[in-house]
Structures are given as structure tokens and as C-alpha cells.
Amino acid sequence: MIAALAFYAFAAVLLASAAMVVSSRNPVHSVLFLILAFFNASALFVLAGAEFLAMTLVIVYVGAVAVLFLFVVMMLDINFVQLREGFQRYLPVGLAVVVVLLAELAMVLGGWKMAPEAMNLRFAPIAANTSNTVQLGKLIYTDYILIFQASGMILLVAMIGAIVLTLRDRGLTRKQNINAQTRRTPADTLVLVDARSGAGIGELGIYRPKAPESVAAAHDEHHDAHHGDHSSAGGHH
Amino acid sequence: MVDMVLEFLKTPFGILVLTVIKALALLVPLLIGVAYLTYAERKVLGAMQLRKGPNVVGPFGLFQPFADAIKMIFKETVIPSGASPALFLMAPMLTFGLAMIAWAVIPVNDGWAIADINVGVLYLFAISSLGVYGVIIAGWASNSKYAFLGALRSAAQMVSYEVSMGFIMVTVLVCAGSLNLTAIVNAQKTVWFAIPLFPMFIMFFISTLAETNRSPFDIPEGESEIVAGFFVEYSSMSFALFFLGEYANMILMSSMTTILFLGGWLAPFQGTIAGELFMLIPGPIWFILKVCMILFCFLWVRATFPRYRYDQLMRLGWKVFLPFSLFYLVLVAGVLVFMGWLPHAA
């Protein structure tokens, strides 16, 4: 009784928030409703006894994917009102697609026949005395290992592809060489001199280190100030 | 009379009442702990910098946290004119709420968890990965450049360190053979996981620093660069909720470290004469002592290290912690399989 009530409550909120995802005017609000939808879906998983899937849904979708969605939506300056302008024009086409999809769904569900054993299996997918996680592990890493590995490979390819597409060094950034940085000693960079009063550092034979050429051309002013600090550090003594 | 009460507690409504009582029994000491953590932080930092710290309100300044709380309550909540009010007010509540609900699965003693669920570790991981929303929503809803920059920094940082934290947890799970927190602690009766998994213990501690936005990874707040980061527009109780949430998260993360690596409520040196004596001290005391030790390390780190630069922070997370935790996971799993030490899950 309580389980049924909880199911309907979560399912109602899930559907309502899914509707808000597509109807909300503000894209950030859309993503936040999407997160609410994920949460309710995970609650439904818990009610179905699939606690591992429920937690994974929250970790993967809410904890990582939706964060990136939110990130992108907040950063991009998309005019969503402009995007919606064609709504009236495309409405007939959209409705036609909806009718076709609904008809297909009705045909599939209408002709669906299930063996009684299969139905029982659906209600008790796991043996009662083992935890969900163990059962999933035993299934995924034995019967479905190839499919599991293949999906992993596909994700890896997608990841490498994304990195290759976006990572390019345009020479605008200066990277720190951690190895060189930690091996630096005061002897490499500091010069101790007795400065005569009134004498400039040039007169004492101390010159600024050369800046990297490409960067130096672009940020001449900045570098002068920056390196000036370093080379004159000895001069203060 | 007693029978009636016991009978009542078995009805659905009685179970609800019992759960609420349990939650209060956990949350009230937790909030007092949070209040005194802020006091301890100021005292410890003071001592490390040869100052006295708060010493005016009450004996040794012991009432300082309450004075601060009262001050916060009586201030005005300012909502910036360009802000999105609902989200602006939701963000601190979310941060605080998440820091509280994670405690549902923390076992303070054998069987003392409010919800002793099978996937306890995953639940904790899920809740801690949600913490980033409070920050992002606060940064976005404030409609302020500094707040937004802080939120973006924080989002990137928390997502990055979660990845290596996940692998470290998996290493512990492989050793314990269960996702249940009570079972993980009981698996440490022979040896605490901090000893065979020492590098992971250190990395986990550093990752929790990054996950809670604590110094030296507090660039989302970075007061010298972006004023106060994501909560720059917050005042009064909305600020106080962020503050409480952050400190409750620190205690939560320390409890997680204690459970995963330091044997939770177990007394040290079990099996020796000293161990027998230590067993006389009840489990929750050990738990609290261990948590306090890690919290002290949090404060100690804050007093010692300067803030990380952003690119160095990212480098540490992705290029050092992630490969190393992956390597160590494979190593541990390999050793367990090869030696036949793999725990068998129920």
C-alpha cells in the first residue's frame, strides 16, 4: 500500500518534471528539472529493488552528466526564445511524428505475449538472499562480458575523439614544466651582489633572462615587469 | 506501558517516529560538533600562528559559536536585485540538506546506523557528488561575476577529484568484499585498511580536502582573487547555512575516511593486552576520536600550506591521482586474486 503510494508519487513528479524540462523558458531551469527527473527515476529503481542501479543513476547522471549540462548551458549565451520561434510552423510535422510513434507503440504493446515463467522472473529478477550488486556483477562479468567490454571501448573511443577534437596548442598558453620547476634551486636563479649606491643593475653586469620569443612579442610589457622582479631580487641585498 | 510503546514502534507510524528520534539523536550532536569545529578551527589556527584565538565570549571563548549564530540570525538576508530568488535561496538549503542526509548511513557503532543499506558506500558517493549543485546554483543564481567564476572553478574541481575518490573507494571495496559500511568496518578487524593501502589513505585524505573546498584547494573561495567565490552575495542565515554545510561536510568526509581506512569504531591493537584494555572504551568514543584526529589534520593543513594554483590543482587530480589510484587498484586486485585472499561476498 505504502509502496504503491510512493510509486505513484514518484512517477507523478517524474512525469511533471519531464514536462517542465521541455516547457521551461529558462534553459538552466530545464536542466534543474531534468535533475529532479533523474532523482525520481532513481527512487523508482529503489522501489523496484534495484538499489545498485538507483545509486549508479544518481552518481553518473546527476553527479557528472547533468553537471556538465549545467556547465554548458550556463556558459553558452543561447537565445532560446529565438530558437522557439519556429514552433507554430513545425507543429503539424511534430504532431504527425507523435501520431506515428504512438501507433507503433500501441501495435507493439497490443501484440505483446509473455510466457508466465517470464512474468514471474520479471517480478523476482534476483534471488532473495543475495544482494543486487553481487547478482549484477555475476551476470555482467560472465554472460555479458563481451558486450560490457565493447561498450567500454566505444566510450573510450568517444573520449579520445573528444580530446583530439578539442585539444590543440595554439601557443597562447604557457605550461609549467613540473619537473624543471621542482629541480630548480636557489643557485640557478638567485644572484647575490653588493650593489654600489647609485649604480644600476646593468652596470653591475646583471641582465634580465630572455623571455620565450613568441610570448615575449605578444606580452612585452607584462614580461618586463615580471622578470624584472626576479633578476633584481639579488640587488636588494 | 513498555509493551504498549514497543507495540506502537512496530506499526508503520511508529517506525516513522522511531526514525525521526534516531535522526535527531544523530543530528543534534552533529550540529553541536559543527559549532565547536568552527571554534576549534579558530583556536587551532590561533595556536599555530602564536595568537590566542577567540577568548572573550564565555570561559576560553567557548560560547563564541553561539554568539556568532545569534549574530547571523539577526542580520538581514539580502537578495541581489538581478538574482533568481527561488534558486538563490534554494542553494544554501541544498548544501546544508545534503550534508545532513548523508549521515543516514554512517555507522557510529556496530548496528548504530539509521539506515544500514547494502549500497552504503555508493549512497555516500552519490550524495557527495551532489554537493557541487549547491555551489553551482549559488554561483549562477547570484547573478554576479565573482560568484559565477567561483562556481565554475568549484564544479571543475569537485568533478575532477570525485573520479580518483571513486577508484580509491573501489580499492577498499575490493579488500572488504562489500558495499555495506558496517561490513567494511568489520572487515578491518585484523588490520586497518590504512596500513596495506597507505598511499590510498593519503590520496583519499587529499581528495577529501579538494572535495570539501578546503585549503589548500579553496580556490572556489579564493578571497584574494574572486572575493569570496560562490557565496559572495550571501548574508545572514543563507550564508550561515553554507558555512554549516561546509563544516558538516568536513565531519562527514572525516567519518568516511575513518570508516574506509581507520577501522570505524574498532579499538586499535586488537588481539594484544593493550587491545583488551582499549576494548573497554566504547566504540563511538573511538569513532569520535578518529574523526577528530582527521579533522585536526584538516586544520593543520590549512595553517601550513599556501593555496594551489588552478592548473596545478587540475594536474594533481587528473595526472597524478587518477593514474596512480588506477594502478594501485589493479595492483591490489592482482595481489588479492593471486594470493587467494579475495573476500567472498554474501
Coordinates of C-alpha atoms in Angstrom, one line a residue:
Chain A
M1 CA 0.0 0.0 0.0
I2 CA 2.7 2.4 1.0
A3 CA 4.9 1.2 -1.8
A4 CA 2.1 1.8 -4.3
L5 CA 1.5 5.3 -3.0
A6 CA 5.2 6.0 -3.2
F7 CA 5.4 4.7 -6.7
Y8 CA 2.6 7.0 -7.9
A9 CA 4.0 10.0 -6.1
F10 CA 7.5 9.5 -7.6
A11 CA 6.1 8.7 -11.0
A12 CA 3.8 11.8 -11.0
V13 CA 6.7 14.0 -10.0
L14 CA 8.9 12.3 -12.6
L15 CA 6.4 13.0 -15.4
A16 CA 5.7 16.5 -14.3
S17 CA 9.4 17.4 -14.1
A18 CA 10.0 15.8 -17.5
A19 CA 7.2 18.0 -18.9
M20 CA 8.9 21.0 -17.3
V21 CA 12.2 20.2 -18.9
V22 CA 10.8 20.8 -22.4
S23 CA 8.4 23.6 -21.5
S24 CA 10.5 25.7 -19.2
R25 CA 11.6 29.0 -20.7
N26 CA 14.9 29.2 -18.9
P27 CA 17.4 26.6 -20.0
V28 CA 19.0 26.4 -16.6
H29 CA 15.7 25.7 -15.0
S30 CA 15.2 23.0 -17.7
V31 CA 18.4 21.3 -16.6
L32 CA 17.4 21.5 -12.9
F33 CA 14.1 19.9 -13.7
L34 CA 16.0 17.2 -15.6
I35 CA 18.0 16.5 -12.4
L36 CA 14.7 16.3 -10.5
A37 CA 13.5 13.8 -13.1
F38 CA 16.7 11.7 -12.6
F39 CA 16.1 11.7 -8.9
N40 CA 12.6 10.4 -9.2
A41 CA 13.7 7.7 -11.7
S42 CA 16.3 6.6 -9.2
A43 CA 13.6 6.5 -6.5
L44 CA 11.5 4.2 -8.8
F45 CA 14.6 1.9 -9.1
V46 CA 14.8 1.7 -5.3
L47 CA 11.1 0.8 -5.1
A48 CA 11.7 -1.9 -7.8
G49 CA 14.5 -3.4 -5.6
A50 CA 17.3 -2.3 -7.9
E51 CA 19.3 -0.2 -5.4
F52 CA 22.6 -0.5 -7.2
L53 CA 21.1 0.9 -10.4
A54 CA 19.4 3.7 -8.4
M55 CA 22.7 4.8 -6.9
T56 CA 24.6 4.5 -10.2
L57 CA 21.9 6.6 -11.9
V58 CA 22.4 9.4 -9.3
I59 CA 26.2 9.1 -9.4
V60 CA 26.6 9.0 -13.2
Y61 CA 23.7 11.2 -14.4
V62 CA 23.1 13.6 -11.6
G63 CA 26.7 13.8 -10.3
A64 CA 28.5 14.0 -13.6
V65 CA 26.5 14.3 -16.8
A66 CA 24.0 16.9 -15.5
V67 CA 26.8 18.9 -14.0
L68 CA 28.4 19.2 -17.5
F69 CA 25.0 20.0 -19.0
L70 CA 24.5 22.8 -16.4
F71 CA 28.1 24.0 -17.1
V72 CA 27.5 24.2 -20.8
V73 CA 24.0 25.8 -20.5
M74 CA 25.3 28.5 -18.1
M75 CA 28.4 29.3 -20.2
L76 CA 26.7 29.4 -23.6
D77 CA 24.7 32.5 -24.4
I78 CA 21.9 30.9 -26.4
N79 CA 18.8 32.9 -27.2
F80 CA 16.2 30.2 -26.6
V81 CA 13.3 32.4 -27.4
Q82 CA 14.7 32.8 -30.9
L83 CA 15.1 29.0 -31.1
R84 CA 11.4 28.6 -30.2
E85 CA 10.2 31.0 -32.9
G86 CA 9.5 28.2 -35.4
F87 CA 7.3 26.3 -33.0
Q88 CA 4.0 27.1 -34.8
R89 CA 5.4 26.3 -38.2
Y90 CA 6.8 22.9 -37.3
L91 CA 3.8 21.9 -35.1
P92 CA 1.9 19.9 -37.8
V93 CA 5.1 17.9 -38.6
G94 CA 5.7 17.3 -35.0
L95 CA 2.2 16.1 -34.4
A96 CA 2.4 13.7 -37.3
V97 CA 5.6 12.2 -35.9
V98 CA 3.8 11.8 -32.5
V99 CA 0.8 10.0 -34.1
V100 CA 3.1 7.6 -35.9
L101 CA 5.2 6.8 -32.8
L102 CA 2.0 6.3 -30.7
A103 CA 0.6 4.0 -33.3
E104 CA 3.8 1.9 -33.3
L105 CA 3.8 1.8 -29.5
A106 CA 0.2 0.7 -29.4
M107 CA 0.9 -2.1 -32.0
V108 CA 3.9 -3.4 -30.1
L109 CA 2.2 -3.4 -26.8
G110 CA -1.0 -4.9 -28.2
G111 CA 0.7 -7.8 -29.7
W112 CA 3.0 -8.4 -26.7
K113 CA 2.7 -12.0 -25.3
M114 CA 4.6 -13.3 -22.4
A115 CA 5.3 -16.7 -21.0
P116 CA 4.0 -17.0 -17.4
E117 CA 7.5 -18.0 -16.3
A118 CA 9.0 -14.9 -17.8
M119 CA 6.4 -12.8 -16.0
N120 CA 7.4 -14.4 -12.7
L121 CA 11.1 -13.8 -13.5
R122 CA 10.3 -10.2 -14.1
F123 CA 8.8 -9.8 -10.6
A124 CA 11.7 -11.5 -8.9
P125 CA 14.7 -10.9 -11.0
I126 CA 17.2 -11.8 -8.3
A127 CA 17.3 -14.5 -5.7
A128 CA 16.1 -13.0 -2.4
N129 CA 19.2 -14.0 -0.4
T130 CA 21.9 -12.2 -2.4
S131 CA 22.4 -8.5 -2.9
N132 CA 21.7 -6.8 -6.1
T133 CA 25.3 -5.8 -6.6
V134 CA 26.6 -9.3 -6.4
Q135 CA 23.9 -10.5 -8.9
L136 CA 24.7 -7.8 -11.4
G137 CA 28.4 -8.5 -11.1
K138 CA 27.9 -12.2 -11.7
L139 CA 25.8 -11.5 -14.8
I140 CA 27.8 -8.7 -16.3
Y141 CA 31.2 -10.3 -15.9
T142 CA 30.2 -13.7 -17.1
D143 CA 27.5 -14.0 -19.8
Y144 CA 27.6 -10.4 -21.0
I145 CA 31.4 -9.7 -20.7
L146 CA 31.9 -9.1 -24.4
I147 CA 29.0 -6.6 -24.6
F148 CA 30.2 -4.9 -21.5
Q149 CA 33.8 -4.6 -22.8
A150 CA 32.5 -3.4 -26.2
S151 CA 30.5 -0.6 -24.6
G152 CA 33.6 0.3 -22.6
M153 CA 35.6 0.5 -25.8
I154 CA 33.0 2.7 -27.5
L155 CA 33.1 5.1 -24.6
L156 CA 36.9 5.1 -24.7
V157 CA 36.8 6.0 -28.4
A158 CA 34.3 8.7 -27.8
M159 CA 36.5 10.2 -25.0
I160 CA 39.7 10.1 -27.1
G161 CA 37.8 11.6 -30.1
A162 CA 36.6 14.5 -27.9
I163 CA 40.1 15.1 -26.6
V164 CA 41.6 15.0 -30.1
L165 CA 39.0 17.4 -31.4
T166 CA 39.4 20.0 -28.7
L167 CA 43.0 19.8 -27.5
R168 CA 45.3 21.9 -29.7
D169 CA 48.1 24.0 -28.6
R170 CA 47.8 27.4 -30.1
G171 CA 50.9 28.7 -28.4
L172 CA 48.9 31.1 -26.3
T173 CA 49.2 29.3 -23.0
R174 CA 52.4 28.8 -21.0
K175 CA 52.6 25.4 -19.4
Q176 CA 54.6 24.7 -16.3
N177 CA 57.2 22.0 -16.5
I178 CA 56.8 20.5 -13.1
N179 CA 60.0 18.5 -13.4
A180 CA 62.0 21.6 -14.2
Q181 CA 60.2 23.5 -11.5
T182 CA 60.9 21.1 -8.7
R183 CA 64.6 20.7 -9.7
R184 CA 65.2 24.5 -9.6
T185 CA 67.5 25.5 -6.8
P186 CA 68.2 29.0 -5.4
A187 CA 71.7 28.7 -7.0
D188 CA 70.1 28.6 -10.5
T189 CA 68.0 31.7 -10.1
L190 CA 69.4 34.0 -7.4
V191 CA 72.5 36.2 -7.7
L192 CA 73.8 37.9 -4.6
V193 CA 75.7 41.1 -5.4
D194 CA 77.0 44.1 -3.4
A195 CA 75.4 46.9 -5.2
R196 CA 77.3 50.2 -5.1
S197 CA 74.9 53.0 -4.3
G198 CA 73.8 54.8 -7.4
A199 CA 74.8 52.0 -9.8
G200 CA 72.1 50.3 -11.9
I201 CA 71.9 46.6 -12.3
G202 CA 73.1 46.8 -15.9
E203 CA 76.3 48.4 -14.7
L204 CA 76.9 45.5 -12.4
G205 CA 76.7 43.0 -15.3
I206 CA 73.3 41.5 -14.4
Y207 CA 70.8 41.2 -17.2
R208 CA 67.3 40.1 -17.4
P209 CA 66.8 36.5 -18.5
K210 CA 65.4 36.3 -22.1
A211 CA 61.7 35.7 -22.4
P212 CA 60.4 33.0 -24.8
E213 CA 60.2 34.7 -28.2
S214 CA 56.6 34.2 -29.3
V215 CA 55.2 35.1 -25.9
A216 CA 57.6 38.0 -25.4
A217 CA 56.4 39.6 -28.6
A218 CA 52.7 39.5 -27.5
H219 CA 53.1 40.5 -23.9
D220 CA 56.2 42.6 -23.9
E221 CA 55.1 45.0 -21.1
H222 CA 53.9 42.2 -18.8
H223 CA 57.1 40.2 -19.1
D224 CA 59.4 43.1 -18.5
A225 CA 57.7 43.7 -15.2
H226 CA 57.5 40.0 -14.3
H227 CA 61.2 39.1 -14.9
G228 CA 62.4 42.4 -13.6
D229 CA 61.3 41.2 -10.2
H230 CA 63.3 38.0 -10.4
S231 CA 66.6 39.4 -11.6
S232 CA 66.5 42.4 -9.2
A233 CA 65.9 40.1 -6.3
G234 CA 69.6 39.8 -5.8
G235 CA 70.0 43.5 -6.0
H236 CA 68.1 44.2 -2.8
H237 CA 70.8 42.6 -0.6
Chain B
M1 CA 3.2 0.5 29.4
V2 CA 6.6 -0.6 28.0
D3 CA 4.8 -3.3 26.0
M4 CA 2.5 -0.7 24.5
V5 CA 5.4 1.5 23.4
L6 CA 7.2 -1.4 21.8
E7 CA 3.9 -2.5 20.1
F8 CA 3.4 1.1 18.8
L9 CA 7.0 1.2 17.4
K10 CA 6.2 -1.8 15.2
T11 CA 3.4 0.0 13.4
P12 CA 4.3 2.0 10.2
F13 CA 3.7 5.3 12.1
G14 CA 5.8 4.0 15.0
I15 CA 8.7 3.2 12.7
L16 CA 8.5 6.7 11.3
V17 CA 8.6 8.2 14.8
L18 CA 11.5 5.9 15.8
T19 CA 13.4 7.0 12.7
V20 CA 12.8 10.7 13.5
I21 CA 14.1 10.1 17.0
K22 CA 17.2 8.3 15.7
A23 CA 17.8 11.1 13.2
L24 CA 17.5 13.8 16.0
A25 CA 19.8 11.7 18.2
L26 CA 22.4 11.9 15.4
L27 CA 21.9 15.4 14.1
V28 CA 21.8 17.3 17.3
P29 CA 25.3 16.2 18.4
L30 CA 26.4 16.7 14.8
L31 CA 25.3 20.3 14.8
I32 CA 26.9 20.9 18.2
G33 CA 30.0 19.3 16.7
V34 CA 29.9 21.6 13.7
A35 CA 29.6 24.6 16.0
Y36 CA 32.6 23.5 18.0
L37 CA 34.5 22.6 14.9
T38 CA 34.4 26.3 13.9
Y39 CA 35.6 27.2 17.4
A40 CA 38.4 24.5 17.2
E41 CA 39.5 25.8 13.8
R42 CA 39.9 29.3 15.1
K43 CA 41.7 28.1 18.3
V44 CA 44.0 25.7 16.4
L45 CA 44.9 28.3 13.8
G46 CA 45.4 30.8 16.5
A47 CA 47.8 28.5 18.4
M48 CA 49.7 27.7 15.2
Q49 CA 50.1 31.4 14.5
L50 CA 51.0 32.3 18.1
R51 CA 47.7 34.0 18.7
K52 CA 45.1 33.3 21.3
G53 CA 42.0 32.8 19.1
P54 CA 38.5 33.6 20.4
N55 CA 38.8 34.1 24.2
V56 CA 36.2 36.7 25.1
V57 CA 32.7 35.2 25.0
G58 CA 32.4 32.7 27.9
P59 CA 35.3 30.8 29.5
F60 CA 38.1 30.3 27.0
G61 CA 35.7 31.8 24.4
L62 CA 33.6 28.6 24.5
F63 CA 30.3 30.4 23.7
Q64 CA 31.8 32.1 20.6
P65 CA 30.0 29.8 18.1
F66 CA 26.6 30.6 19.7
A67 CA 27.4 34.3 19.7
D68 CA 28.2 34.0 16.0
A69 CA 25.0 32.1 15.4
I70 CA 22.9 34.7 17.1
K71 CA 24.6 37.5 15.2
M72 CA 23.9 35.7 11.9
I73 CA 20.2 35.1 12.7
F74 CA 19.6 38.8 13.4
K75 CA 21.2 40.0 10.2
E76 CA 19.2 40.8 7.1
T77 CA 19.0 38.4 4.2
V78 CA 19.9 40.4 1.1
I79 CA 18.7 39.1 -2.2
P80 CA 20.6 40.8 -5.1
S81 CA 18.3 42.6 -7.5
G82 CA 19.3 40.6 -10.6
A83 CA 19.2 37.3 -8.7
S84 CA 16.8 34.4 -9.3
P85 CA 15.2 34.4 -5.8
A86 CA 13.9 30.8 -5.6
L87 CA 17.2 29.3 -6.7
F88 CA 19.2 31.8 -4.7
L89 CA 17.5 30.7 -1.5
M90 CA 17.4 27.0 -2.5
A91 CA 21.2 26.7 -3.0
P92 CA 22.2 27.1 0.7
M93 CA 19.4 24.8 1.8
L94 CA 20.5 22.2 -0.7
T95 CA 24.1 22.4 0.6
F96 CA 23.1 22.1 4.2
G97 CA 20.5 19.4 3.5
L98 CA 22.9 17.2 1.5
A99 CA 25.5 17.5 4.3
M100 CA 22.8 16.2 6.7
I101 CA 21.2 13.4 4.7
A102 CA 24.5 11.6 4.0
W103 CA 24.6 10.8 7.7
A104 CA 21.8 8.4 7.4
V105 CA 24.1 5.6 6.5
I106 CA 27.1 6.4 8.7
P107 CA 27.5 3.6 11.4
V108 CA 28.9 5.2 14.6
N109 CA 29.0 1.8 16.3
D110 CA 28.1 -1.8 15.3
G111 CA 24.5 -1.5 14.1
W112 CA 24.1 2.2 15.0
A113 CA 23.4 3.4 11.5
I114 CA 19.9 4.9 10.9
A115 CA 19.8 3.0 7.5
D116 CA 22.1 0.1 7.3
I117 CA 21.7 -0.3 3.5
N118 CA 23.5 -2.7 1.2
V119 CA 24.9 0.0 -1.1
G120 CA 26.1 2.4 1.7
V121 CA 29.3 3.4 0.0
L122 CA 27.5 4.2 -3.3
Y123 CA 24.9 6.2 -1.4
L124 CA 27.7 8.3 0.3
F125 CA 29.4 8.7 -3.1
A126 CA 26.2 9.8 -4.7
I127 CA 25.4 12.3 -2.0
S128 CA 28.9 13.8 -2.0
S129 CA 28.8 14.1 -5.8
L130 CA 25.6 16.2 -5.4
G131 CA 27.4 18.7 -3.2
V132 CA 28.5 20.5 -6.3
Y133 CA 25.0 21.6 -7.1
G134 CA 24.7 23.9 -4.1
V135 CA 27.8 25.6 -5.3
I136 CA 26.8 25.9 -9.0
I137 CA 23.3 27.0 -8.3
A138 CA 24.5 29.6 -5.8
G139 CA 27.0 31.0 -8.3
W140 CA 24.5 31.2 -11.1
A141 CA 21.5 32.5 -9.1
S142 CA 23.6 35.3 -7.5
N143 CA 24.0 37.0 -11.0
S144 CA 27.5 38.1 -10.0
K145 CA 30.7 37.7 -11.9
Y146 CA 32.8 36.6 -8.9
A147 CA 30.1 34.2 -7.7
F148 CA 29.9 32.6 -11.1
L149 CA 33.6 32.3 -11.5
G150 CA 33.8 30.6 -8.1
A151 CA 31.0 28.2 -9.1
L152 CA 32.8 27.2 -12.3
R153 CA 36.1 26.6 -10.6
S154 CA 34.4 24.6 -7.9
A155 CA 32.4 22.5 -10.4
A156 CA 35.5 21.5 -12.3
Q157 CA 37.4 20.8 -9.1
M158 CA 34.8 18.7 -7.4
V159 CA 34.1 16.6 -10.5
S160 CA 37.8 16.0 -11.1
Y161 CA 38.6 14.8 -7.6
E162 CA 35.5 12.6 -7.4
V163 CA 37.0 10.4 -10.1
S164 CA 40.0 9.4 -8.2
M165 CA 38.0 9.2 -5.0
G166 CA 35.8 6.7 -6.7
F167 CA 38.8 4.5 -7.6
I168 CA 40.1 4.7 -4.1
M169 CA 36.8 3.6 -2.7
V170 CA 36.7 0.7 -5.2
T171 CA 40.1 -0.4 -3.9
V172 CA 38.7 -0.5 -0.3
L173 CA 35.6 -2.4 -1.6
V174 CA 37.8 -5.0 -3.3
C175 CA 39.5 -5.6 0.1
A176 CA 36.3 -5.6 2.1
G177 CA 34.1 -7.5 -0.3
S178 CA 31.0 -5.5 0.5
L179 CA 29.4 -2.1 -0.2
N180 CA 27.8 -2.1 3.2
L181 CA 29.6 0.3 5.6
T182 CA 29.2 -1.9 8.7
A183 CA 30.7 -4.8 6.8
I184 CA 33.6 -2.7 5.6
V185 CA 34.4 -1.8 9.2
N186 CA 34.1 -5.4 10.3
A187 CA 36.5 -6.5 7.6
Q188 CA 39.2 -4.4 9.3
K189 CA 39.2 -6.4 12.5
T190 CA 42.6 -8.0 11.6
V191 CA 44.2 -4.9 10.1
W192 CA 43.0 -1.4 9.4
F193 CA 43.0 -0.7 5.6
A194 CA 45.1 2.4 6.2
I195 CA 48.1 0.1 6.6
P196 CA 48.1 -2.1 3.4
L197 CA 46.5 0.8 1.5
F198 CA 48.6 3.6 2.9
P199 CA 49.1 5.5 -0.3
M200 CA 45.4 5.4 -1.0
F201 CA 44.7 6.6 2.5
I202 CA 46.9 9.7 1.9
M203 CA 45.3 10.3 -1.5
F204 CA 41.8 9.9 -0.1
F205 CA 42.6 12.5 2.6
I206 CA 43.9 14.9 0.0
S207 CA 40.9 14.3 -2.3
T208 CA 38.5 15.0 0.6
L209 CA 40.3 18.3 1.1
A210 CA 39.6 19.1 -2.5
E211 CA 36.0 17.8 -2.3
T212 CA 35.2 20.0 0.6
N213 CA 36.9 23.0 -1.0
R214 CA 39.2 23.3 2.0
S215 CA 42.6 24.9 2.0
P216 CA 45.0 24.4 0.1
F217 CA 42.3 23.6 -2.6
D218 CA 39.9 26.5 -1.6
I219 CA 40.2 28.3 -5.0
P220 CA 36.4 28.4 -5.3
E221 CA 36.5 30.9 -2.5
G222 CA 39.9 32.4 -3.2
E223 CA 39.4 35.6 -1.4
S224 CA 42.5 37.2 -2.9
E225 CA 41.2 36.6 -6.5
I226 CA 37.4 36.4 -6.5
V227 CA 36.5 38.0 -3.2
A228 CA 34.6 35.0 -1.6
G229 CA 33.8 33.0 -4.6
F230 CA 30.3 31.4 -5.0
F231 CA 28.8 32.8 -1.7
V232 CA 30.0 36.4 -2.1
E233 CA 26.3 37.6 -2.4
Y234 CA 25.1 35.7 0.6
S235 CA 24.4 37.2 4.0
S236 CA 22.8 36.3 7.3
M237 CA 21.3 32.8 7.6
S238 CA 21.7 31.9 3.9
F239 CA 25.5 32.4 4.5
A240 CA 25.3 30.5 7.7
L241 CA 23.8 27.5 6.0
F242 CA 26.7 27.4 3.5
F243 CA 29.1 27.7 6.4
L244 CA 27.4 24.9 8.4
G245 CA 27.1 22.7 5.4
E246 CA 30.8 23.1 4.6
Y247 CA 31.8 22.1 8.2
A248 CA 29.3 19.3 8.4
N249 CA 30.8 18.0 5.1
M250 CA 34.2 18.1 6.7
I251 CA 33.0 16.0 9.5
L252 CA 31.2 13.7 7.1
M253 CA 34.4 13.2 4.9
S254 CA 36.4 12.6 8.1
S255 CA 33.9 9.9 9.1
M256 CA 34.1 8.4 5.7
T257 CA 37.9 8.2 5.9
T258 CA 37.6 6.7 9.4
I259 CA 35.2 4.0 8.2
L260 CA 37.1 3.2 5.0
F261 CA 40.6 3.3 6.3
L262 CA 40.8 3.6 10.1
G263 CA 38.5 0.8 11.2
G264 CA 35.5 2.9 12.2
W265 CA 34.5 2.2 15.8
L266 CA 37.1 -0.6 16.3
A267 CA 39.6 -0.2 19.1
P268 CA 43.3 -0.3 18.0
F269 CA 45.7 -3.1 18.7
Q270 CA 43.1 -5.8 18.9
G271 CA 44.5 -9.2 20.0
T272 CA 47.1 -7.8 22.3
I273 CA 46.9 -6.8 26.0
A274 CA 46.8 -3.2 25.1
G275 CA 44.0 -4.0 22.7
E276 CA 42.0 -5.7 25.5
L277 CA 42.3 -2.6 27.6
F278 CA 41.3 -0.4 24.7
M279 CA 38.2 -2.5 24.1
L280 CA 36.9 -1.2 27.4
I281 CA 36.4 2.2 25.8
P282 CA 33.1 2.1 23.9
G283 CA 33.1 2.1 20.1
P284 CA 31.5 5.5 19.5
I285 CA 34.3 7.1 21.6
W286 CA 36.9 5.6 19.3
F287 CA 34.9 6.7 16.3
I288 CA 34.8 10.3 17.5
L289 CA 38.5 10.3 18.4
K290 CA 39.5 9.1 15.0
V291 CA 37.2 11.7 13.3
C292 CA 38.7 14.4 15.5
M293 CA 42.2 13.3 14.6
I294 CA 41.4 13.7 10.8
L295 CA 39.7 17.0 11.4
F296 CA 42.8 18.3 13.2
C297 CA 44.8 17.3 10.1
F298 CA 42.3 19.4 8.0
L299 CA 43.0 22.4 10.2
W300 CA 46.7 21.7 10.3
V301 CA 46.9 21.6 6.5
R302 CA 45.1 24.9 6.4
A303 CA 47.6 26.6 8.7
T304 CA 50.6 25.1 6.8
F305 CA 50.1 25.2 3.0
P306 CA 49.5 28.1 0.6
R307 CA 46.7 27.9 -1.9
Y308 CA 47.2 25.8 -5.0
R309 CA 47.2 27.4 -8.4
Y310 CA 44.3 26.3 -10.6
D311 CA 46.3 24.5 -13.3
Q312 CA 48.4 22.7 -10.6
L313 CA 45.2 21.6 -8.9
M314 CA 43.9 20.1 -12.1
R315 CA 47.2 18.5 -12.9
L316 CA 47.3 16.8 -9.4
G317 CA 43.8 15.4 -9.8
W318 CA 44.0 14.1 -13.4
K319 CA 47.7 13.4 -14.0
V320 CA 48.8 12.2 -10.6
F321 CA 45.9 10.9 -8.5
L322 CA 43.9 9.3 -11.3
P323 CA 46.7 7.2 -12.9
F324 CA 48.1 6.2 -9.5
S325 CA 44.8 5.2 -8.0
L326 CA 44.1 3.1 -11.1
F327 CA 47.5 1.5 -10.9
Y328 CA 47.0 0.7 -7.2
L329 CA 43.6 -0.7 -7.7
V330 CA 44.9 -3.1 -10.3
L331 CA 47.8 -4.0 -8.0
V332 CA 45.6 -4.7 -5.0
A333 CA 43.1 -6.7 -7.1
G334 CA 46.0 -8.7 -8.6
V335 CA 47.6 -9.4 -5.2
L336 CA 44.2 -10.5 -3.8
V337 CA 43.4 -12.8 -6.7
F338 CA 47.0 -14.2 -6.8
M339 CA 47.2 -15.0 -3.1
G340 CA 43.7 -16.2 -2.9
W341 CA 42.8 -13.5 -0.3
L342 CA 39.7 -12.3 -2.2
P343 CA 36.9 -11.9 0.3
H344 CA 33.7 -13.7 -0.7
A345 CA 30.7 -11.6 -0.8
A346 CA 27.5 -12.8 0.7

